[in-house]
Amino acid sequence: MDIIAALQAKLGTDTVQGPDTADFPRHDHDFFVHTPEDVKLLGVCYPRTTEDVSVILKACNDAGIKVQPQGGLTGMAGAGVPLEPCLVLSMERMRTIEELDLSASTMTVQAGVVLEAVQTAADEAGLFFPLDLGGRGTARIGGNASTNAGGNRVLRYGMMRELILGVEAVLADGTIVSSLNKMLKNNAGYDTKHLFIGSEGTLGVITRLVLRLFPKARSVSTGIVALKDYAAVLDLLGRAKSGFGGTLAAFELMWPDFYRLGTTALGRTPPIPHGHGCYVLMETLGTDPESDLARFEAVIAEAIEANVAEDAVIAQSSKESTAFWSIRDSPGEWPKVFWPQIAFDVSIPTGQINDAKEELHKRLLARWPDVRVIFFGHIADSNLHLSVKVDEDPMPILEIDEVVYSTVGEFKGSISAEHGIGILKKEFLHYSRSPAELALMRTLKQALDPKGILNPGKVI
Ligand SMILES: Cc1cc2nc3c(=O)[nH]c(=O)nc-3n(C[C@H](O)[C@H](O)[C@H](O)COP(=O)(O)OP(=O)(O)OC[C@H]3O[C@@H](n4cnc5c(N)ncnc54)[C@H](O)[C@@H]3O)c2cc1C
């Protein structure tokens, strides 16, 4: 009996769909990458329970069939895209919110719950789940965990790794490892959940999670500060960290080319006129509306008085705050003004970000004199974004990748701040990981998935 018939006999034809009924076009791409046309998929499974996942993986492992775990397919590194013949394991029907524990401030969910549904359920319970990113309406919480997603509030609340207390996962051979811990403190031996968080579905399939919830913020203060140069930006960051304590939630640096694209080029009036060296969008999430805004204004006023900041505007309403954010979020609108381009998401130690930016620009210009590079970033999280455009058709993507990632490696940075390795960055991983680290990754893969059935060809 073939694998599809064998699994259909156990789980039914609705859960296990073969090539005759499977809707492959829904499962053959993520945000950037497509399955090659000559790759034939075996079928798609839609488990509803952890036990279903276990049955599927055990059967595939026994038969040596490769399996492609998928969440919402909003990934940006091709990690969820099948690149060789395999069975797709879609988590989209595992979407139950199982428990909200108000005393522990936790939510226990199945891995296929959409991120936005988690945010809404927390909000309705009077609490807050901080992970937020552009793909919130489609990305699934198991995919967020598997990519260790970051997003807009990392500075205040951390990445997905910090937002998870417990994980249940199924190993390649079908073994269920349930570690649905709800406690902040638990040092009883190895914390195995971290094997599955950020490993992009290569070490196990996450089936359930215990998420951390937080109190809702009672105040939001947002402003844009103009500064002369990166040294002043670092000075402002120091003042913001000590002045706002734990309430500092965003510190987004925009260099002049970015600020021009996000405002004038898109028909928006810049809240601060052009002509400065750097622009920082700063936001705090606090607990006391009156004193928080006064503190926000005082820290900025002190920075202006000390000649650290050159100008500033503070949002007087949520509408104004949204308008400020629309400048920072403008890359979504760039197809109108800056296209095609290649977007990079790298990390550099915060103190070296400006040096790395200058070096990257110099090397790209040396190779492509007409290159345009737009820089911006969540610099307090060490996260630098750059978007590169050269006038060649097609764009020499691999050559540009090589220049960028080798430079990032020289600055001891990370070739992936948030989006993972998947397939797109796999051949550059050595720029951020030592031979010993790569060997340890292979040892873990071999130990947990000796037949190499899980997410074949990705990461390492
Ligand atoms: C507009 C937009 C904005 C974005 N902004 C950000 C951002 O700010 N920060 C950020 O970090 N990312 C961002 N992303 C990228 C993307 O949303 C994240 O990587 C997200 O976490 C992926 O979730 P997903 O459910 O779509 O996963 P998929 O794309 O389906 O899968 C991603 C990886 O996880 C694995 N996987 C999925 N589910 C499971 C599971 N249950 N068990 C094991 N492995 C699994 C897959 O095999 C694959 O390797 C953005 C994407 C878009 C489209």
Coordinates of C-alpha atoms and ligand atoms in Angstrom, one line a residue:
M1 CA 0.0 0.0 0.0
D2 CA 1.4 3.5 -0.7
I3 CA 1.8 6.1 2.0
I4 CA -1.3 8.0 1.0
A5 CA -3.6 4.9 1.1
A6 CA -2.0 3.7 4.3
L7 CA -2.6 7.1 6.0
Q8 CA -6.1 7.5 4.6
A9 CA -6.9 4.1 6.1
K10 CA -5.9 5.4 9.5
L11 CA -7.0 9.1 9.4
G12 CA -9.6 9.3 6.5
T13 CA -9.6 11.0 3.1
D14 CA -10.5 14.4 4.5
T15 CA -7.3 14.5 6.6
V16 CA -5.0 12.9 4.1
Q17 CA -5.4 14.1 0.5
G18 CA -3.5 12.5 -2.4
P19 CA -2.6 14.0 -5.7
D20 CA -6.1 13.6 -7.1
T21 CA -7.7 15.9 -4.5
A22 CA -4.9 17.9 -2.9
D23 CA -5.0 21.7 -3.5
F24 CA -1.2 21.9 -4.2
P25 CA -1.1 25.6 -5.4
R26 CA -2.1 26.6 -1.9
H27 CA 1.0 24.8 -0.5
D28 CA 3.7 25.4 -3.1
H29 CA 5.0 28.9 -2.1
D30 CA 5.7 31.3 0.7
F31 CA 6.2 35.0 0.5
F32 CA 9.2 34.8 -1.9
V33 CA 9.9 31.2 -3.0
H34 CA 8.0 28.7 -5.2
T35 CA 8.3 24.9 -5.5
P36 CA 10.1 24.1 -8.8
E37 CA 7.6 23.0 -11.5
D38 CA 9.3 19.5 -11.9
V39 CA 8.9 18.6 -8.2
K40 CA 5.9 16.2 -7.7
L41 CA 4.2 16.4 -4.3
L42 CA 2.8 13.2 -2.8
G43 CA -0.2 14.8 -1.0
V44 CA -1.2 17.1 1.8
C45 CA -2.2 16.1 5.4
Y46 CA -4.4 18.3 7.6
P47 CA -4.1 16.9 11.2
R48 CA -6.5 18.0 13.9
T49 CA -4.6 16.6 16.9
T50 CA -1.2 15.9 18.2
E51 CA -1.9 12.2 17.8
D52 CA -2.8 12.7 14.1
V53 CA 0.7 14.3 13.6
S54 CA 2.3 11.5 15.4
V55 CA 0.6 8.9 13.2
I56 CA 1.6 10.7 10.1
L57 CA 5.3 11.2 11.1
K58 CA 5.7 7.6 12.3
A59 CA 4.4 6.2 9.0
C60 CA 6.5 8.6 6.9
N61 CA 9.6 7.9 9.0
D62 CA 9.1 4.1 8.7
A63 CA 8.7 4.4 4.9
G64 CA 11.5 7.0 4.5
I65 CA 9.0 9.6 3.1
K66 CA 10.0 13.3 3.5
V67 CA 7.7 15.7 5.2
Q68 CA 7.2 19.5 4.7
P69 CA 5.7 21.2 7.8
Q70 CA 3.8 24.3 7.0
G71 CA 2.1 27.1 9.0
G72 CA 0.6 30.1 7.3
L73 CA 3.3 30.3 4.6
T74 CA 4.2 33.9 5.2
G75 CA 7.8 33.0 5.7
M76 CA 10.4 35.1 3.8
A77 CA 13.2 32.5 3.5
G78 CA 11.5 29.6 1.6
A79 CA 11.6 27.5 4.8
G80 CA 8.1 26.2 4.4
V81 CA 8.2 25.5 0.6
P82 CA 8.6 21.9 -0.7
L83 CA 11.7 21.7 -2.8
E84 CA 11.7 17.9 -3.4
P85 CA 9.0 15.2 -3.6
C86 CA 7.4 15.0 -0.1
L87 CA 4.2 15.0 1.8
V88 CA 3.0 18.4 3.0
L89 CA 2.0 18.6 6.7
S90 CA -0.3 21.6 7.0
M91 CA -1.1 22.8 10.6
E92 CA -4.0 24.9 9.5
R93 CA -6.8 22.8 11.1
M94 CA -5.0 22.7 14.5
R95 CA -6.5 26.0 15.5
T96 CA -8.0 25.6 18.9
I97 CA -7.3 28.0 21.7
E98 CA -7.4 25.5 24.6
E99 CA -7.0 27.5 27.8
L100 CA -6.5 31.0 29.1
D101 CA -5.0 30.9 32.6
L102 CA -5.4 34.4 34.1
S103 CA -3.4 33.6 37.3
A104 CA -0.4 32.3 35.3
S105 CA -1.0 34.9 32.5
T106 CA -0.7 32.1 29.9
M107 CA -2.6 30.9 26.9
T108 CA -2.4 27.3 25.7
V109 CA -3.0 26.9 22.0
Q110 CA -2.7 24.5 19.1
A111 CA 0.1 25.4 16.7
G112 CA -2.2 26.3 13.8
V113 CA -3.9 29.2 15.5
V114 CA -3.4 32.4 13.5
L115 CA -1.3 35.0 15.2
E116 CA -4.1 37.6 15.0
A117 CA -6.5 35.2 16.7
V118 CA -4.1 34.9 19.6
Q119 CA -3.8 38.7 19.9
T120 CA -7.6 39.1 19.9
A121 CA -8.2 36.3 22.4
A122 CA -5.6 37.9 24.8
D123 CA -7.2 41.3 24.3
E124 CA -10.7 40.0 25.1
A125 CA -9.3 38.5 28.3
G126 CA -8.0 42.0 29.3
L127 CA -4.4 40.9 28.6
F128 CA -1.8 41.4 25.8
F129 CA 0.2 39.1 23.5
P130 CA 3.0 41.3 22.2
L131 CA 4.2 39.5 19.1
D132 CA 3.2 41.5 16.1
L133 CA 4.2 41.5 12.4
G134 CA 2.9 42.4 9.0
G135 CA 1.7 38.8 8.3
R136 CA -0.4 38.6 11.5
G137 CA -3.6 37.7 9.7
T138 CA -2.1 34.6 8.0
A139 CA 1.0 33.5 10.0
R140 CA 0.3 30.7 12.5
I141 CA 1.7 30.6 16.0
G142 CA 3.6 27.4 15.3
G143 CA 5.3 29.0 12.3
N144 CA 6.1 32.1 14.5
A145 CA 7.7 29.7 17.1
S146 CA 9.5 27.7 14.4
T147 CA 11.1 30.9 13.0
N148 CA 11.6 32.6 16.4
A149 CA 9.7 35.5 14.9
G150 CA 10.6 39.1 16.0
G151 CA 8.6 42.0 14.8
N152 CA 7.7 45.4 16.2
R153 CA 8.0 45.1 19.9
V154 CA 11.1 43.0 20.5
L155 CA 12.9 45.8 22.4
R156 CA 10.3 45.7 25.1
Y157 CA 9.1 42.1 25.2
G158 CA 11.7 40.0 23.4
M159 CA 11.4 37.6 20.4
M160 CA 9.1 34.6 20.2
R161 CA 11.6 32.6 22.3
E162 CA 11.0 34.9 25.2
L163 CA 7.2 34.6 24.7
I164 CA 6.9 30.9 25.0
L165 CA 6.9 28.9 28.3
G166 CA 6.0 25.4 27.0
V167 CA 6.1 23.5 23.8
E168 CA 4.6 20.1 22.7
A169 CA 6.3 18.7 19.7
V170 CA 6.3 15.5 17.7
L171 CA 9.7 14.0 16.7
A172 CA 10.4 12.6 13.2
D173 CA 9.7 9.0 14.4
G174 CA 6.3 10.0 15.9
T175 CA 7.4 10.3 19.5
I176 CA 5.3 13.0 21.3
V177 CA 7.4 15.2 23.6
S178 CA 4.9 17.2 25.7
S179 CA 6.5 20.0 27.8
L180 CA 3.6 22.3 28.4
N181 CA 5.3 24.2 31.2
K182 CA 3.4 27.3 32.6
M183 CA 6.0 28.5 35.1
L184 CA 8.5 31.3 34.6
K185 CA 11.1 29.4 36.6
N186 CA 11.9 25.8 35.7
N187 CA 15.5 24.7 35.6
A188 CA 14.8 21.0 35.8
G189 CA 17.5 19.8 33.3
Y190 CA 17.7 20.8 29.6
D191 CA 15.0 23.1 28.4
T192 CA 14.0 21.1 25.3
K193 CA 11.5 23.6 24.0
H194 CA 14.4 25.6 22.6
L195 CA 15.3 22.8 20.2
F196 CA 12.1 23.4 18.4
I197 CA 11.9 27.2 18.6
G198 CA 13.8 28.8 15.7
S199 CA 14.8 25.5 14.1
E200 CA 12.3 26.0 11.2
G201 CA 10.6 22.6 11.4
T202 CA 13.9 20.6 10.9
L203 CA 13.9 19.0 14.4
G204 CA 10.3 18.3 15.1
V205 CA 6.7 19.5 14.5
I206 CA 5.3 21.8 17.1
T207 CA 1.8 20.9 18.0
R208 CA 0.8 22.9 21.1
L209 CA 2.3 25.9 22.9
V210 CA 2.0 27.7 26.2
L211 CA 2.3 31.5 25.5
R212 CA 3.2 34.3 27.9
L213 CA 0.6 37.1 28.2
F214 CA 1.3 40.6 29.6
P215 CA -0.8 43.4 31.1
K216 CA -2.2 45.8 28.5
A217 CA -0.3 49.1 28.2
R218 CA -2.3 52.1 29.4
S219 CA -0.4 54.7 27.6
V220 CA 1.4 55.0 24.2
S221 CA 3.8 57.9 23.5
T222 CA 5.2 58.3 20.1
G223 CA 7.6 60.8 18.6
I224 CA 10.1 61.4 15.8
V225 CA 13.5 62.9 16.7
A226 CA 15.9 64.3 14.2
L227 CA 19.6 64.0 14.9
K228 CA 22.9 65.0 13.2
D229 CA 24.6 61.5 13.1
Y230 CA 24.8 58.0 14.4
A231 CA 26.9 59.1 17.5
A232 CA 23.9 61.3 18.5
V233 CA 21.5 58.4 17.8
L234 CA 23.5 56.2 20.3
D235 CA 23.5 59.0 22.8
L236 CA 19.7 59.3 22.5
L237 CA 19.3 55.6 22.8
G238 CA 21.2 55.7 26.1
R239 CA 19.0 58.5 27.4
A240 CA 15.9 56.7 26.3
K241 CA 16.9 53.4 28.0
S242 CA 17.7 55.1 31.3
G243 CA 14.9 57.7 31.1
F244 CA 12.0 55.3 30.1
G245 CA 13.3 52.1 31.8
G246 CA 11.4 49.1 30.7
T247 CA 8.7 51.1 28.9
L248 CA 10.8 51.8 25.8
A249 CA 9.1 49.8 23.1
A250 CA 10.4 51.1 19.8
F251 CA 13.6 52.9 18.6
E252 CA 13.5 52.8 14.8
L253 CA 16.3 54.5 12.9
M254 CA 15.6 55.9 9.5
W255 CA 18.5 57.4 7.4
P256 CA 17.7 60.4 5.1
D257 CA 17.1 58.3 1.9
F258 CA 14.6 56.1 3.8
Y259 CA 12.8 59.2 5.3
R260 CA 12.5 60.8 1.9
L261 CA 11.0 57.6 0.4
G262 CA 8.6 57.2 3.3
T263 CA 7.4 60.8 3.1
T264 CA 7.8 63.1 0.1
A265 CA 8.3 60.3 -2.5
L266 CA 4.9 58.9 -1.4
G267 CA 3.2 62.2 -1.2
R268 CA 3.3 62.6 2.6
T269 CA 4.3 65.8 4.3
P270 CA 7.4 65.1 6.4
P271 CA 6.6 65.8 10.1
I272 CA 10.1 67.2 10.5
P273 CA 11.7 68.9 7.4
H274 CA 14.4 67.1 5.5
G275 CA 18.1 68.0 6.0
H276 CA 19.0 66.1 9.1
G277 CA 21.5 63.1 9.3
C278 CA 19.2 60.6 11.0
Y279 CA 15.6 60.3 12.1
V280 CA 14.4 58.1 15.0
L281 CA 10.9 57.0 15.6
M282 CA 10.6 56.4 19.4
E283 CA 7.7 54.9 21.3
T284 CA 7.0 54.0 24.9
L285 CA 4.2 51.7 26.2
G286 CA 3.5 52.7 29.8
T287 CA 1.1 52.4 32.7
D288 CA 0.2 56.0 33.5
P289 CA -1.0 58.2 30.6
E290 CA -0.3 61.6 32.3
S291 CA 3.1 61.0 33.8
D292 CA 4.3 58.8 30.9
L293 CA 3.7 61.6 28.3
A294 CA 5.4 64.2 30.6
R295 CA 8.4 61.9 31.0
F296 CA 8.5 61.3 27.2
E297 CA 8.6 65.0 26.5
A298 CA 11.2 65.7 29.2
V299 CA 13.7 63.1 27.9
I300 CA 13.4 64.5 24.4
A301 CA 13.7 68.1 25.7
E302 CA 16.8 67.2 27.6
A303 CA 18.3 65.7 24.5
I304 CA 17.6 68.9 22.5
E305 CA 19.0 71.0 25.3
A306 CA 22.2 68.9 25.3
N307 CA 22.5 69.4 21.5
V308 CA 22.0 65.7 21.0
A309 CA 18.7 66.0 19.2
E310 CA 18.2 68.8 16.5
D311 CA 14.4 68.7 16.3
A312 CA 11.4 66.6 17.4
V313 CA 7.7 66.1 17.0
I314 CA 5.5 64.2 19.6
A315 CA 2.2 62.7 18.5
Q316 CA -0.7 64.4 20.1
S317 CA -3.3 61.8 19.2
S318 CA -3.4 58.1 18.1
K319 CA -4.1 59.4 14.6
E320 CA -0.8 61.2 14.6
S321 CA 1.0 58.3 16.1
T322 CA -0.4 56.1 13.2
A323 CA 0.8 58.7 10.7
F324 CA 4.4 58.5 12.2
W325 CA 4.3 54.7 12.0
S326 CA 3.1 54.9 8.4
I327 CA 6.5 56.4 7.5
R328 CA 8.4 53.6 9.2
D329 CA 6.1 51.0 7.7
S330 CA 6.4 52.5 4.2
P331 CA 8.5 49.7 2.7
G332 CA 5.1 48.0 1.9
E333 CA 4.4 50.8 -0.5
W334 CA 7.8 50.9 -2.2
P335 CA 6.7 49.0 -5.3
K336 CA 5.4 52.4 -6.3
V337 CA 8.7 54.3 -5.9
F338 CA 11.7 51.9 -5.4
W339 CA 11.3 48.6 -7.3
P340 CA 12.6 46.0 -8.0
Q341 CA 14.9 45.7 -4.9
I342 CA 16.4 43.1 -2.8
A343 CA 15.6 43.4 0.9
F344 CA 18.1 42.3 3.6
D345 CA 17.4 41.6 7.3
V346 CA 20.7 41.3 9.2
S347 CA 22.1 42.0 12.7
I348 CA 25.2 43.9 13.6
P349 CA 26.2 44.8 17.2
T350 CA 24.5 48.1 17.8
G351 CA 27.7 50.1 18.3
Q352 CA 29.1 49.0 14.9
I353 CA 25.9 49.4 12.8
N354 CA 27.0 52.7 11.3
D355 CA 30.5 51.4 10.4
A356 CA 28.9 48.3 8.8
K357 CA 26.4 50.5 6.9
E358 CA 29.3 52.6 5.5
E359 CA 31.3 49.6 4.5
L360 CA 28.4 47.8 2.9
H361 CA 27.6 50.9 0.9
K362 CA 31.2 51.3 -0.2
R363 CA 31.5 47.7 -1.3
L364 CA 28.2 47.7 -3.2
L365 CA 29.1 51.0 -5.0
A366 CA 32.6 49.6 -5.9
R367 CA 30.9 46.7 -7.7
W368 CA 27.8 48.5 -9.1
P369 CA 28.4 52.3 -9.4
D370 CA 24.7 52.9 -10.1
V371 CA 23.5 51.0 -7.0
R372 CA 20.9 52.5 -4.7
V373 CA 20.9 51.3 -1.1
I374 CA 18.3 52.3 1.5
F375 CA 19.2 51.7 5.2
F376 CA 16.9 51.6 8.2
G377 CA 16.6 49.4 11.3
H378 CA 15.4 48.4 14.8
I379 CA 18.9 49.4 15.9
A380 CA 18.3 48.9 19.6
D381 CA 17.7 45.2 18.7
S382 CA 20.9 45.3 16.6
N383 CA 18.7 44.8 13.6
L384 CA 19.8 46.5 10.3
H385 CA 17.6 46.4 7.2
L386 CA 18.9 47.4 3.8
S387 CA 17.2 47.4 0.4
V388 CA 19.4 47.2 -2.7
K389 CA 18.6 48.1 -6.2
V390 CA 20.9 47.9 -9.2
D391 CA 19.9 48.5 -12.9
E392 CA 20.5 45.0 -14.2
D393 CA 17.8 42.6 -15.5
P394 CA 17.7 40.2 -13.8
M395 CA 19.2 41.5 -10.6
P396 CA 22.4 39.7 -9.7
I397 CA 20.9 38.4 -6.5
L398 CA 23.5 35.9 -5.5
E399 CA 26.3 38.3 -6.2
I400 CA 24.7 41.0 -4.1
D401 CA 24.0 38.4 -1.3
E402 CA 27.6 37.4 -1.3
V403 CA 28.8 41.1 -0.8
V404 CA 26.3 41.7 1.9
Y405 CA 26.6 38.5 3.9
S406 CA 30.4 38.4 3.7
T407 CA 30.6 41.9 5.1
V408 CA 28.1 41.1 7.8
G409 CA 30.3 38.1 8.7
E410 CA 33.4 40.4 9.0
F411 CA 31.5 42.5 11.5
K412 CA 30.6 39.4 13.5
G413 CA 26.9 40.0 12.7
S414 CA 24.1 37.6 11.8
I415 CA 22.9 37.0 8.3
S416 CA 19.4 36.5 9.6
A417 CA 18.0 38.8 12.3
E418 CA 14.4 37.6 12.1
H419 CA 13.4 35.7 9.0
G420 CA 15.5 32.5 9.5
I421 CA 17.7 30.6 7.0
G422 CA 15.3 28.4 5.1
I423 CA 16.7 27.9 1.6
L424 CA 17.6 31.5 0.7
K425 CA 20.4 32.0 3.2
K426 CA 21.5 28.4 3.6
E427 CA 24.7 28.7 1.6
F428 CA 25.8 31.8 3.6
L429 CA 25.2 30.3 7.1
H430 CA 29.0 29.9 7.5
Y431 CA 29.4 33.6 7.6
S432 CA 27.5 33.7 11.0
R433 CA 28.2 30.3 12.5
S434 CA 31.6 28.7 13.2
P435 CA 32.5 25.2 11.9
A436 CA 32.0 23.9 15.5
E437 CA 28.5 25.4 15.7
L438 CA 27.5 24.0 12.3
A439 CA 28.8 20.6 13.4
L440 CA 26.7 20.7 16.6
M441 CA 23.7 21.6 14.5
R442 CA 24.3 18.6 12.3
T443 CA 24.7 16.4 15.4
L444 CA 21.3 17.6 16.7
K445 CA 19.7 17.0 13.4
Q446 CA 21.1 13.5 13.1
A447 CA 20.0 12.7 16.7
L448 CA 16.5 13.9 16.4
D449 CA 15.8 13.1 12.7
P450 CA 18.3 10.3 11.7
K451 CA 16.5 9.6 8.4
G452 CA 16.4 13.3 7.5
I453 CA 12.7 13.3 6.7
L454 CA 11.7 16.7 8.3
N455 CA 11.8 19.8 6.1
P456 CA 14.4 18.3 3.7
G457 CA 17.1 20.5 2.3
K458 CA 16.6 23.5 4.6
V459 CA 18.8 25.4 7.1
I460 CA 21.9 23.1 7.2
Ligands
LIG1 C1 4.1 41.4 5.4 C2 5.0 40.5 6.3 C3 5.7 41.0 7.3 C4 6.5 40.2 8.1 N1 7.2 40.8 9.1 C5 8.0 40.0 9.9 C6 8.6 40.6 11.1 O1 8.5 41.8 11.3 N2 9.4 39.8 11.8 C7 9.5 38.5 11.6 O2 10.2 37.7 12.3 N3 8.9 37.9 10.5 C8 8.2 38.6 9.7 N4 7.6 38.1 8.6 C9 7.9 36.7 8.2 C10 6.8 35.7 8.7 O3 5.6 36.2 8.9 C11 7.4 34.9 9.9 O4 8.5 34.2 9.5 C12 6.3 34.0 10.5 O5 6.8 33.6 11.8 C13 6.1 32.7 9.7 O6 4.9 32.0 10.2 P1 4.1 31.1 9.2 O7 3.0 30.4 10.0 O8 3.6 31.8 8.0 O9 5.2 30.0 8.8 P2 5.6 29.2 7.4 O10 6.0 30.3 6.5 O11 4.4 28.4 7.0 O12 6.7 28.4 7.9 C14 7.9 28.9 8.3 C15 8.8 27.8 8.9 O13 8.3 27.2 10.1 C16 8.1 25.8 9.9 N5 6.8 25.5 10.6 C17 5.6 26.1 10.4 N6 4.7 25.6 11.4 C18 5.4 24.7 12.1 C19 5.1 23.8 13.1 N7 3.9 23.8 13.7 N8 6.1 23.0 13.6 C20 7.3 23.0 13.1 N9 7.7 23.8 12.0 C21 6.7 24.6 11.5 C22 8.0 25.6 8.4 O14 8.4 24.3 8.0 C23 9.0 26.6 7.9 O15 10.3 26.1 8.1 C24 6.7 38.9 7.8 C25 6.0 38.3 6.7 C26 5.1 39.1 6.0 C27 4.4 38.4 4.8

